[in-house]
CSV table of C-alpha atoms in Angstrom, one decimal:
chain,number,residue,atom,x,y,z
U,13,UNK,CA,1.1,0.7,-21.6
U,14,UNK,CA,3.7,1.7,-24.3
U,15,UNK,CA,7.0,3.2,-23.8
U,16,UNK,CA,8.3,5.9,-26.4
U,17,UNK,CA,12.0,6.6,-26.5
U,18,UNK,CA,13.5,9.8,-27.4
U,19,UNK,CA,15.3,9.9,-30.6
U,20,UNK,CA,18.2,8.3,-31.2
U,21,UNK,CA,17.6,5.7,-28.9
U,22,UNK,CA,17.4,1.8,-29.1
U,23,UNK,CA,13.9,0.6,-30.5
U,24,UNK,CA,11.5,-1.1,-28.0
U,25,UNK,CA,12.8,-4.4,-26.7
U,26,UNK,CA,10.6,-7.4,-27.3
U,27,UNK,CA,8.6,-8.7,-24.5
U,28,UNK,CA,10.8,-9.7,-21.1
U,29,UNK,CA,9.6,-12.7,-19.3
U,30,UNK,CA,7.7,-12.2,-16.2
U,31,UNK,CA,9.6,-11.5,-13.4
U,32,UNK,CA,9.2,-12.9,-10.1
U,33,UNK,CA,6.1,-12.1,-8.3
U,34,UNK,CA,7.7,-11.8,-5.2
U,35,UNK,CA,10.4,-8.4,-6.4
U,36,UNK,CA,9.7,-5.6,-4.9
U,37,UNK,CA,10.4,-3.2,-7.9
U,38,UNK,CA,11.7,0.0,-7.3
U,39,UNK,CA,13.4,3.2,-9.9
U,40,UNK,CA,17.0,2.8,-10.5
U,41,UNK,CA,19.3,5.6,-9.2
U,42,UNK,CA,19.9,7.0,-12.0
U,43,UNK,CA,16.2,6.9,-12.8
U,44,UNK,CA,13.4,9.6,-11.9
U,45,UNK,CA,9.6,9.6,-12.7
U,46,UNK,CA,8.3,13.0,-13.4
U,47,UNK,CA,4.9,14.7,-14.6
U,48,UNK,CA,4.8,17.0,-17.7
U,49,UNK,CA,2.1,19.5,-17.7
U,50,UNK,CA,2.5,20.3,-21.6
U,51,UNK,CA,2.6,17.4,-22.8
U,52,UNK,CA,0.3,15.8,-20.4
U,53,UNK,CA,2.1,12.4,-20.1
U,54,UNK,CA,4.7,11.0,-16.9
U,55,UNK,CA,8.3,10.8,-17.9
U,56,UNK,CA,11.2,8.8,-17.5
U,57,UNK,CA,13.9,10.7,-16.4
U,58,UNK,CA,17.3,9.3,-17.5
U,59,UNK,CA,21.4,10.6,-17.9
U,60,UNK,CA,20.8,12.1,-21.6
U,61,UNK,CA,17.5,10.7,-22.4
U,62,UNK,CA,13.7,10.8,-22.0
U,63,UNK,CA,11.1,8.3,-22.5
U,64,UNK,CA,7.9,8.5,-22.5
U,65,UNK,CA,5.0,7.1,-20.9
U,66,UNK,CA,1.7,6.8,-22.4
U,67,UNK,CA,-1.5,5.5,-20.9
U,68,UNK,CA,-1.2,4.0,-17.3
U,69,UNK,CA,2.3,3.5,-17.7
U,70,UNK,CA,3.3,6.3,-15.3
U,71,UNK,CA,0.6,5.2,-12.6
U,72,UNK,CA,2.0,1.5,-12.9
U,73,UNK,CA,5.8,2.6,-12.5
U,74,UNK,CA,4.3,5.2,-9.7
U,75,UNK,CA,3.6,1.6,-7.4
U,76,UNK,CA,7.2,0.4,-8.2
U,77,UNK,CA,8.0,1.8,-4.5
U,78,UNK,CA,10.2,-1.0,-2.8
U,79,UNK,CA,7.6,-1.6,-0.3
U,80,UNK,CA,4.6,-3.6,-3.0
U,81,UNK,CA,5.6,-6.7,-4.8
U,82,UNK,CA,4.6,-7.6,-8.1
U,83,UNK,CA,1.5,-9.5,-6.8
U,84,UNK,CA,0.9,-6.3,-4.4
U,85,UNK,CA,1.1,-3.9,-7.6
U,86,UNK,CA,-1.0,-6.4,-9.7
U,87,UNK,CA,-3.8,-6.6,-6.9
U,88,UNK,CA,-4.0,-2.8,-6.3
U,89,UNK,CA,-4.2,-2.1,-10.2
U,90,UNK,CA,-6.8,-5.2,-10.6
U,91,UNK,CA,-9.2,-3.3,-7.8
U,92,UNK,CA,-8.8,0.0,-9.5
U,93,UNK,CA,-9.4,-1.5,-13.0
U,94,UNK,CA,-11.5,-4.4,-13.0
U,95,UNK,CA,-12.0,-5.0,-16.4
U,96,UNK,CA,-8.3,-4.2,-17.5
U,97,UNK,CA,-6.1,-7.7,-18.2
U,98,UNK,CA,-3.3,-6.3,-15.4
U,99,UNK,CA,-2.6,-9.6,-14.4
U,100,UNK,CA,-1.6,-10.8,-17.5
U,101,UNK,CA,0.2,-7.4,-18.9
U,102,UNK,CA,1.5,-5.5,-16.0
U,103,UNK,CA,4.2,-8.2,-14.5
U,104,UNK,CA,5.7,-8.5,-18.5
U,105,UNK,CA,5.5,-4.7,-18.7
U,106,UNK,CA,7.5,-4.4,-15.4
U,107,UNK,CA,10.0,-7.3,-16.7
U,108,UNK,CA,10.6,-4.8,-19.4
U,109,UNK,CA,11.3,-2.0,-17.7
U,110,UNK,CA,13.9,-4.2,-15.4
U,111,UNK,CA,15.3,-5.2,-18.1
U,112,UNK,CA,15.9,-1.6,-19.6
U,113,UNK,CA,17.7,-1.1,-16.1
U,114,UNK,CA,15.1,1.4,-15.5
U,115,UNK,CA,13.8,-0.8,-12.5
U,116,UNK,CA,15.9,-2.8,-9.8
């Protein structure tokens, strides 16, 4: 899960601490998740800027619906990837993003 900003933007924030378990992450307004067929990677979608998103960032930020909390979104991405460490990565990706003010 990595984040790329466009250029000219601020460098990637170190690690947030793990939110709550119990939020029930959602986009920000100003915020919108689209798919890029060229350059086969999901997009952030901000005022003036795009970031990014590699690997299964975009199908992470794709559970961030309002309705699943953190625990919800960790679960579902636990069953799909068994092996992956979501429990330990996901929540502190998600802080990051919050903290961004990408998610509320």
């Amino acid at each position: 899960m990595t984040l790329t900003h466009t250029p000219g933007s601020h460098p990637q924030a170190a690690s947030a601490p793990a939110p709550d378990p119990a939020w029930r992450p959602v986009l920000a307004r100003h915020v919108l998740l689209r798919h890029d067929r060229v350059r086969g990677a999901d997009l952030l979608v901000l005022p003036e800027r795009v970031v990014v998103l590699h690997g299964p960032a975009g199908s992470i930020v794709r559970l961030c619906d309002g309705a699943r909390d953190v625990r919800g979104i960790v679960e579902e991405l636990a069953a799909r990837h068994p092996e992956a460490p979501v429990a330990a990565e996901v929540p502190l990706f998600l802080g990051r993003l919050r903290e961004e003010g990408w998610l509320r």
